[in-house]
């Protein structure tokens, strides 16, 4: 049995790493330690989608999950399996109009956006282009704590484009650290021609 201790990590790390272990070790049982109910529930859902049975036991403030392959051949197809290409034409565009995700606490919103962009690294296929607009350009400029993940996306073929007018407004044009600048005409054109637009 493979033992994994993710009790010091928050979502989405336990799910991402457990998925990697299942894909790397098909048919192997796993024991996963997570820190809270959200981690327990998220890893359980992942396991069930990948045809594993999951049982959880409370261990102090943590939860220990035993994941075992269900009867028959385990389905280790990635949970993010690509949508049939015939169903969608045009590019996949992610539109980041802010450096935060959702409404509510600003700092927590930044944590959610960071988690979203980091989790993108695990997706197949990757988006074609990510547009950063308004305060979203804070994610691509000096001082951002997500630059490494964005650089990795660029190295894997994702087009990272930041609004030039927004960079000027926030006086950060010389502080762009990843990707390129774009303009309103291109942003409108890209979205009008997109197969799907995702707005985190």
XYZ file of N, CA and C in Angstrom:
600
model
N 0.844 -1.200 0.000
C 0.000 0.000 0.000
C 0.877 1.248 0.000
N 0.512 2.200 -0.844
C 1.244 3.460 -0.921
C 0.660 4.424 0.105
N 1.518 4.974 0.972
C 1.059 5.888 2.015
C 1.449 7.320 1.658
N 0.459 8.208 1.709
C 0.650 9.607 1.330
C 0.166 10.509 2.459
N 1.006 11.425 2.892
C 0.642 12.340 3.972
C 0.524 13.756 3.422
N -0.722 14.212 3.265
C -0.982 15.568 2.780
C -1.645 16.410 3.870
N -1.420 16.034 5.121
C -2.096 16.707 6.230
C -1.616 18.138 6.435
N -0.490 18.490 5.833
C 0.020 19.858 5.961
C -0.337 20.721 4.755
N -1.177 20.192 3.872
C -1.507 20.907 2.639
C -3.007 21.134 2.532
N -3.367 22.255 1.909
C -4.769 22.574 1.676
C -5.144 22.281 0.229
N -6.454 22.304 -0.024
C -6.992 22.143 -1.367
C -6.340 23.166 -2.302
N -5.978 22.781 -3.549
C -6.299 21.504 -4.207
C -5.162 20.484 -4.160
N -4.120 20.745 -3.379
C -2.919 19.908 -3.401
C -3.206 18.418 -3.165
N -3.971 18.045 -2.129
C -4.196 16.605 -1.911
C -4.855 15.904 -3.097
N -5.810 16.573 -3.744
C -6.489 15.968 -4.894
C -5.523 15.811 -6.067
N -4.773 16.869 -6.358
C -3.840 16.833 -7.489
C -2.799 15.732 -7.294
N -2.219 15.667 -6.095
C -1.153 14.697 -5.849
C -1.684 13.270 -5.764
N -2.877 13.094 -5.198
C -3.468 11.750 -5.154
C -3.751 11.256 -6.566
N -4.273 12.133 -7.404
C -4.535 11.774 -8.804
C -3.248 11.338 -9.500
N -2.160 12.080 -9.272
C -0.878 11.725 -9.878
C -0.438 10.326 -9.443
N -0.627 10.023 -8.161
C -0.214 8.721 -7.647
C -1.063 7.592 -8.225
N -2.366 7.839 -8.379
C -3.236 6.810 -8.968
C -2.834 6.545 -10.414
N -2.555 7.614 -11.162
C -2.161 7.451 -12.564
C -0.806 6.762 -12.685
N 0.097 7.052 -11.749
C 1.443 6.469 -11.807
C 1.478 5.033 -11.294
N 0.481 4.666 -10.478
C 0.468 3.334 -9.859
C -0.902 2.682 -10.010
N -1.332 2.428 -11.245
C -2.677 1.864 -11.451
C -2.836 0.516 -10.752
N -3.985 0.365 -10.106
C -4.270 -0.896 -9.434
C -3.720 -0.996 -8.028
N -2.953 -0.004 -7.590
C -2.364 -0.034 -6.255
C -3.299 0.614 -5.235
N -3.345 0.044 -4.044
C -4.106 0.652 -2.954
C -3.306 1.814 -2.375
N -4.017 2.836 -1.920
C -3.367 4.008 -1.348
C -3.980 4.346 0.005
N -3.141 4.857 0.883
C -3.597 5.416 2.155
C -3.231 6.893 2.142
N -4.241 7.750 2.257
C -4.032 9.190 2.121
C -4.470 9.891 3.399
N -3.579 10.697 3.964
C -3.895 11.466 5.166
C -4.141 12.915 4.770
N -5.326 13.438 5.114
C -5.677 14.825 4.802
C -6.083 15.540 6.083
N -6.126 16.870 6.008
C -6.254 17.659 7.234
C -7.680 18.026 7.617
N -8.633 17.917 6.676
C -9.971 18.402 7.004
C -11.042 17.675 6.206
N -12.301 18.004 6.486
C -13.421 17.342 5.820
C -13.453 17.653 4.330
N -13.072 18.882 3.961
C -13.062 19.230 2.539
C -12.084 18.339 1.786
N -10.891 18.141 2.350
C -9.917 17.260 1.727
C -10.423 15.833 1.648
N -11.059 15.377 2.729
C -11.640 14.025 2.742
C -12.659 13.862 1.624
N -13.579 14.821 1.519
C -14.652 14.718 0.529
C -14.111 14.836 -0.898
N -13.149 15.743 -1.112
C -12.609 15.944 -2.457
C -11.820 14.729 -2.939
N -10.999 14.159 -2.063
C -10.227 12.972 -2.450
C -11.162 11.782 -2.661
N -12.207 11.685 -1.842
C -13.181 10.602 -2.012
C -13.862 10.690 -3.374
N -14.286 11.899 -3.764
C -14.937 12.070 -5.067
C -13.983 11.713 -6.204
N -12.730 12.152 -6.080
C -11.731 11.820 -7.095
C -11.593 10.308 -7.226
N -11.455 9.630 -6.084
C -11.266 8.179 -6.095
C -12.445 7.480 -6.766
N -13.647 7.902 -6.435
C -14.829 7.264 -7.010
C -14.904 7.480 -8.514
N -14.507 8.668 -8.980
C -14.501 8.935 -10.418
C -13.481 8.065 -11.144
N -12.422 7.676 -10.420
C -11.373 6.864 -11.031
C -11.541 5.391 -10.678
N -12.767 5.034 -10.251
C -13.148 3.646 -9.985
C -12.370 3.032 -8.823
N -12.180 3.832 -7.779
C -11.598 3.343 -6.531
C -12.650 3.449 -5.435
N -12.606 2.519 -4.499
C -13.458 2.604 -3.323
C -12.702 3.353 -2.236
N -13.419 4.202 -1.506
C -12.775 5.020 -0.479
C -13.488 4.855 0.854
N -12.700 4.683 1.900
C -13.239 4.672 3.258
C -12.391 5.615 4.096
N -13.052 6.371 4.970
C -12.356 7.396 5.748
C -12.489 7.130 7.240
N -11.403 7.411 7.966
C -11.380 7.277 9.414
C -10.781 8.539 10.011
N -11.429 9.076 11.044
C -10.889 10.251 11.724
C -9.670 9.849 12.539
N -8.601 10.642 12.408
C -7.374 10.420 13.171
C -6.997 11.757 13.804
N -7.446 11.965 15.037
C -7.253 13.272 15.659
C -8.024 14.317 14.873
N -7.322 15.360 14.439
C -7.957 16.398 13.624
C -7.889 16.094 12.134
N -7.265 14.982 11.773
C -7.085 14.612 10.370
C -8.026 13.479 9.975
N -7.954 13.119 8.698
C -8.715 11.984 8.186
C -7.787 11.090 7.377
N -7.878 9.781 7.639
C -7.118 8.807 6.863
C -8.074 8.121 5.896
N -7.730 8.176 4.608
C -8.550 7.541 3.581
C -7.819 6.332 3.024
N -8.526 5.218 2.953
C -8.005 4.024 2.300
C -8.681 3.902 0.943
N -7.877 3.960 -0.107
C -8.383 3.893 -1.474
C -7.978 2.561 -2.083
N -8.963 1.793 -2.507
C -8.682 0.492 -3.112
C -9.395 0.396 -4.450
N -8.745 -0.207 -5.453
C -9.391 -0.348 -6.761
C -10.686 -1.136 -6.633
N -11.724 -0.665 -7.299
C -12.992 -1.384 -7.296
C -12.827 -2.692 -8.052
N -13.770 -3.603 -7.868
C -13.707 -4.892 -8.548
C -13.631 -4.680 -10.049
N -12.789 -5.455 -10.688
C -12.597 -5.293 -12.122
C -11.446 -4.358 -12.390
N -11.245 -4.035 -13.636
C -10.118 -3.196 -14.034
C -10.364 -1.759 -13.620
N -9.361 -1.140 -13.000
C -9.495 0.242 -12.557
C -9.485 1.185 -13.744
N -10.336 2.186 -13.671
C -10.376 3.209 -14.709
C -9.508 4.365 -14.270
N -8.312 4.473 -14.847
C -7.411 5.549 -14.466
C -7.384 6.637 -15.527
N -8.465 6.723 -16.302
C -8.577 7.819 -17.252
C -8.608 9.124 -16.480
N -7.799 10.115 -16.847
C -7.806 11.377 -16.117
C -9.207 11.942 -15.988
N -9.510 12.498 -14.796
C -10.843 13.038 -14.565
C -11.109 14.250 -15.432
N -10.056 14.854 -15.973
C -10.222 16.018 -16.830
C -10.112 15.632 -18.298
N -10.564 14.422 -18.644
C -10.459 13.934 -20.011
C -11.038 14.955 -20.977
N -10.356 15.142 -22.089
C -10.740 16.185 -23.038
C -12.146 15.975 -23.573
N -12.853 17.084 -23.752
C -14.150 17.045 -24.410
C -13.930 16.687 -25.870
N -14.824 15.908 -26.432
C -14.728 15.529 -27.833
C -14.514 16.767 -28.695
N -13.415 16.767 -29.466
C -13.066 17.940 -30.252
C -14.147 18.305 -31.258
N -14.942 17.314 -31.676
C -15.991 17.610 -32.648
C -17.117 18.426 -32.029
N -17.173 18.436 -30.684
C -18.254 19.146 -30.007
C -17.951 20.629 -29.855
N -16.673 20.997 -29.893
C -16.279 22.387 -29.687
C -15.305 22.802 -30.777
N -15.621 23.889 -31.452
C -14.688 24.441 -32.422
C -14.238 25.799 -31.918
N -13.068 26.223 -32.313
C -12.536 27.480 -31.817
C -11.690 27.263 -30.573
N -11.016 28.316 -30.171
C -10.073 28.221 -29.063
C -10.766 28.251 -27.705
N -10.069 27.697 -26.725
C -10.505 27.823 -25.337
C -9.800 29.029 -24.734
N -10.594 29.979 -24.265
C -10.077 31.234 -23.727
C -10.421 31.319 -22.245
N -9.430 31.655 -21.429
C -9.688 31.962 -20.027
C -9.532 33.467 -19.855
N -10.549 34.088 -19.280
C -10.587 35.542 -19.125
C -10.470 35.881 -17.643
N -9.326 36.421 -17.250
C -9.094 36.817 -15.857
C -9.260 38.327 -15.749
N -10.444 38.764 -15.379
C -10.730 40.185 -15.278
C -10.391 40.773 -13.921
N -9.767 39.965 -13.076
C -9.400 40.409 -11.734
C -8.281 39.516 -11.229
N -7.588 39.958 -10.192
C -6.584 39.095 -9.568
C -7.200 38.256 -8.459
N -8.547 38.284 -8.368
C -9.270 37.514 -7.357
C -10.349 36.665 -8.026
N -10.737 35.594 -7.369
C -11.826 34.759 -7.857
C -13.036 34.935 -6.951
N -14.174 35.221 -7.561
C -15.407 35.347 -6.799
C -15.506 36.653 -6.034
N -16.576 36.771 -5.274
C -16.829 37.964 -4.478
C -16.815 37.602 -3.002
N -16.341 38.529 -2.189
C -16.229 38.275 -0.755
C -14.909 38.817 -0.251
N -14.239 38.048 0.571
C -12.957 38.478 1.128
C -11.905 38.561 0.024
N -11.255 39.720 -0.105
C -10.297 39.932 -1.192
C -9.099 38.998 -1.099
N -8.548 38.847 0.094
C -7.356 38.013 0.240
C -7.670 36.551 -0.071
N -8.821 36.082 0.394
C -9.212 34.706 0.096
C -9.470 34.541 -1.400
N -10.029 35.582 -2.025
C -10.244 35.542 -3.471
C -8.942 35.390 -4.233
N -7.872 36.019 -3.734
C -6.557 35.882 -4.374
C -6.022 34.461 -4.215
N -6.274 33.866 -3.050
C -5.858 32.476 -2.829
C -6.575 31.554 -3.816
N -7.878 31.779 -3.999
C -8.650 30.946 -4.925
C -8.145 31.093 -6.359
N -7.837 32.322 -6.768
C -7.338 32.531 -8.127
C -5.985 31.851 -8.314
N -5.129 31.952 -7.307
C -3.828 31.287 -7.383
C -4.012 29.774 -7.507
N -4.930 29.219 -6.725
C -5.194 27.779 -6.801
C -5.746 27.388 -8.169
N -6.620 28.228 -8.726
C -7.196 27.949 -10.043
C -6.106 27.875 -11.104
N -5.239 28.879 -11.139
C -4.204 28.923 -12.175
C -3.174 27.813 -11.982
N -2.876 27.471 -10.742
C -1.946 26.370 -10.487
C -2.550 25.041 -10.919
N -3.838 24.864 -10.654
C -4.511 23.619 -11.017
C -4.602 23.451 -12.530
N -4.599 24.554 -13.268
C -4.618 24.473 -14.735
C -3.478 23.613 -15.269
N -2.363 23.585 -14.548
C -1.204 22.808 -14.994
C -1.526 21.323 -15.113
N -2.577 20.877 -14.421
C -2.945 19.460 -14.438
C -3.980 19.136 -15.509
N -4.456 20.142 -16.237
C -5.531 19.934 -17.199
C -5.010 19.509 -18.565
N -5.799 18.704 -19.244
C -5.532 18.300 -20.620
C -6.856 18.304 -21.377
N -6.969 19.018 -22.482
C -5.937 19.904 -23.011
C -5.882 21.220 -22.238
N -4.772 21.910 -22.369
C -4.632 23.224 -21.755
C -5.419 24.258 -22.560
N -5.756 25.395 -21.944
C -6.408 26.458 -22.723
C -5.452 26.997 -23.781
N -6.006 27.624 -24.798
C -5.172 28.206 -25.852
C -4.584 29.542 -25.428
N -5.389 30.335 -24.734
C -4.950 31.677 -24.356
C -5.588 32.077 -23.034
N -4.839 32.805 -22.220
C -5.375 33.387 -20.987
C -5.220 34.897 -21.097
N -6.341 35.604 -20.993
C -6.350 37.062 -21.063
C -6.391 37.630 -19.645
N -5.505 38.579 -19.367
C -5.471 39.234 -18.058
C -5.848 40.699 -18.242
N -6.933 41.098 -17.571
C -7.526 42.416 -17.777
C -7.746 43.090 -16.423
N -7.725 44.435 -16.423
C -7.918 45.229 -15.217
C -6.936 44.747 -14.138
N -7.392 44.503 -12.904
C -6.448 44.100 -11.859
C -5.895 42.694 -12.090
N -6.417 41.987 -13.085
C -5.857 40.686 -13.434
C -4.400 40.771 -13.840
N -3.972 41.956 -14.321
C -2.573 42.108 -14.739
C -1.615 42.050 -13.548
N -2.142 42.159 -12.334
C -1.279 41.997 -11.156
C -0.693 40.589 -11.085
N -1.339 39.646 -11.761
C -0.884 38.256 -11.743
C 0.282 38.005 -12.694
N 0.468 38.888 -13.670
C 1.524 38.680 -14.671
C 2.685 39.654 -14.509
N 2.627 40.487 -13.487
C 3.651 41.517 -13.313
C 4.476 41.273 -12.050
N 5.520 42.049 -11.925
C 6.451 41.910 -10.798
C 5.708 41.916 -9.463
N 6.074 40.976 -8.598
C 5.434 40.867 -7.294
C 4.381 39.783 -7.221
N 3.970 39.247 -8.368
C 2.979 38.172 -8.384
C 3.596 36.886 -7.842
N 2.810 36.132 -7.069
C 3.308 34.863 -6.534
C 2.897 33.674 -7.402
N 2.399 33.963 -8.613
C 1.964 32.893 -9.510
C 2.782 32.877 -10.799
N 3.863 33.656 -10.844
C 4.653 33.792 -12.072
C 5.238 32.460 -12.537
N 5.712 31.644 -11.606
C 6.328 30.369 -11.989
C 5.327 29.467 -12.708
N 4.108 29.390 -12.174
C 3.076 28.563 -12.813
C 2.728 29.111 -14.190
N 2.643 30.436 -14.318
C 2.327 31.037 -15.615
C 3.453 30.794 -16.619
N 4.701 30.870 -16.163
C 5.831 30.581 -17.051
C 5.773 29.135 -17.536
N 5.369 28.234 -16.660
C 5.238 26.831 -17.057
C 4.159 26.676 -18.116
N 3.046 27.384 -17.946
C 1.984 27.335 -18.952
C 2.489 27.853 -20.297
N 3.261 28.936 -20.273
C 3.834 29.472 -21.514
C 4.726 28.431 -22.176
N 5.557 27.763 -21.379
C 6.477 26.764 -21.931
C 5.732 25.579 -22.529
N 4.475 25.403 -22.130
C 3.666 24.302 -22.655
C 2.701 24.769 -23.745
N 2.909 26.003 -24.220
C 2.180 26.460 -25.393
C 0.993 27.357 -25.153
N 0.732 27.727 -23.901
C -0.397 28.608 -23.614
C 0.020 30.060 -23.866
N -0.819 30.797 -24.570
C -0.569 32.212 -24.858
C -1.060 33.048 -23.678
N -0.150 33.735 -23.011
C -0.488 34.593 -21.877
C -0.466 36.038 -22.368
N -1.605 36.722 -22.304
C -1.706 38.069 -22.868
C -2.324 39.029 -21.857
N -1.612 40.111 -21.578
C -2.082 41.116 -20.620
C -2.496 42.388 -21.352
N -3.602 42.959 -20.921
C -4.143 44.181 -21.513
C -3.139 45.331 -21.395
N -2.709 45.874 -22.535
C -1.736 46.958 -22.526
C -2.265 48.218 -21.871
N -3.534 48.557 -22.130
C -4.136 49.744 -21.525
C -4.186 49.601 -20.005
N -4.460 48.376 -19.541
C -4.518 48.118 -18.098
C -3.132 48.253 -17.469
N -2.112 47.757 -18.161
C -0.742 47.903 -17.669
C -0.378 49.379 -17.545
N -0.806 50.179 -18.523
C -0.554 51.623 -18.463
C -1.294 52.260 -17.286
N -2.562 51.899 -17.120
C -3.384 52.496 -16.067
C -2.786 52.244 -14.686
N -2.329 51.000 -14.464
C -1.757 50.645 -13.162
C -0.257 50.935 -13.087
N 0.272 51.575 -14.140
C 1.690 51.948 -14.205
C 2.600 50.730 -14.001
N 2.271 49.657 -14.741
C 3.040 48.418 -14.608
C 3.544 47.897 -15.954
N 3.548 48.759 -16.969
C 3.943 48.291 -18.297
C 5.373 47.763 -18.310
N 6.246 48.379 -17.526
C 7.642 47.940 -17.480
C 7.864 46.807 -16.483
N 6.796 46.379 -15.831
C 6.922 45.342 -14.807
C 6.349 43.998 -15.257
N 5.937 43.909 -16.531
C 5.393 42.652 -17.052
C 6.482 41.580 -17.031
N 6.184 40.434 -16.427
C 7.192 39.391 -16.241
C 6.901 38.105 -17.008
N 5.701 37.958 -17.519
C 5.377 36.726 -18.237
C 4.380 37.038 -19.345
N 4.572 36.406 -20.496
C 3.653 36.605 -21.605
C 3.911 37.895 -22.361
N 2.863 38.399 -22.986
C 2.964 39.557 -23.868
C 1.819 40.521 -23.589
N 1.860 41.674 -24.233
C 0.750 42.619 -24.123
C -0.236 42.388 -25.262
N -1.470 42.793 -25.033
C -2.495 42.706 -26.065
C -3.322 43.984 -26.033
N -4.291 44.080 -26.933
C -5.115 45.283 -27.030
C -6.585 44.895 -27.087
N -7.459 45.888 -26.985
C -8.886 45.615 -26.918
C -9.405 44.952 -28.191
N -8.891 45.362 -29.350
C -9.358 44.754 -30.595
C -9.090 43.249 -30.585
N -7.861 42.864 -30.225
C -7.530 41.437 -30.208
C -8.355 40.693 -29.166
N -8.548 41.300 -27.991
C -9.307 40.616 -26.940
C -10.751 40.372 -27.360
N -11.357 41.366 -28.010
C -12.732 41.195 -28.497
C -12.766 40.134 -29.593
N -11.818 40.193 -30.513
C -11.766 39.237 -31.620
C -11.591 37.809 -31.105
N -10.666 37.622 -30.173
C -10.399 36.289 -29.625
C -11.647 35.721 -28.955
N -12.353 36.558 -28.202
C -13.538 36.070 -27.497
C -14.700 35.791 -28.452
N -14.832 36.612 -29.489
C -15.908 36.387 -30.460
C -15.694 35.100 -31.250
N -14.446 34.724 -31.448
C -14.132 33.533 -32.235
C -13.903 32.292 -31.371
N -13.996 32.449 -30.058
C -13.674 31.348 -29.141
C -14.721 30.244 -29.190
N -14.263 29.019 -28.951
C -15.192 27.906 -28.799
C -15.833 27.921 -27.424
N -15.069 28.365 -26.445
C -15.604 28.523 -25.092
C -14.746 29.527 -24.340
N -15.390 30.245 -23.433
C -14.719 31.251 -22.611
C -14.965 30.901 -21.150
N -13.894 30.821 -20.382
C -13.980 30.490 -18.963
C -13.584 31.726 -18.173
N -14.453 32.150 -17.271
C -14.200 33.345 -16.457
C -14.142 32.946 -14.985
N -12.955 32.685 -14.460
C -12.864 32.261 -13.058
C -13.220 33.392 -12.093
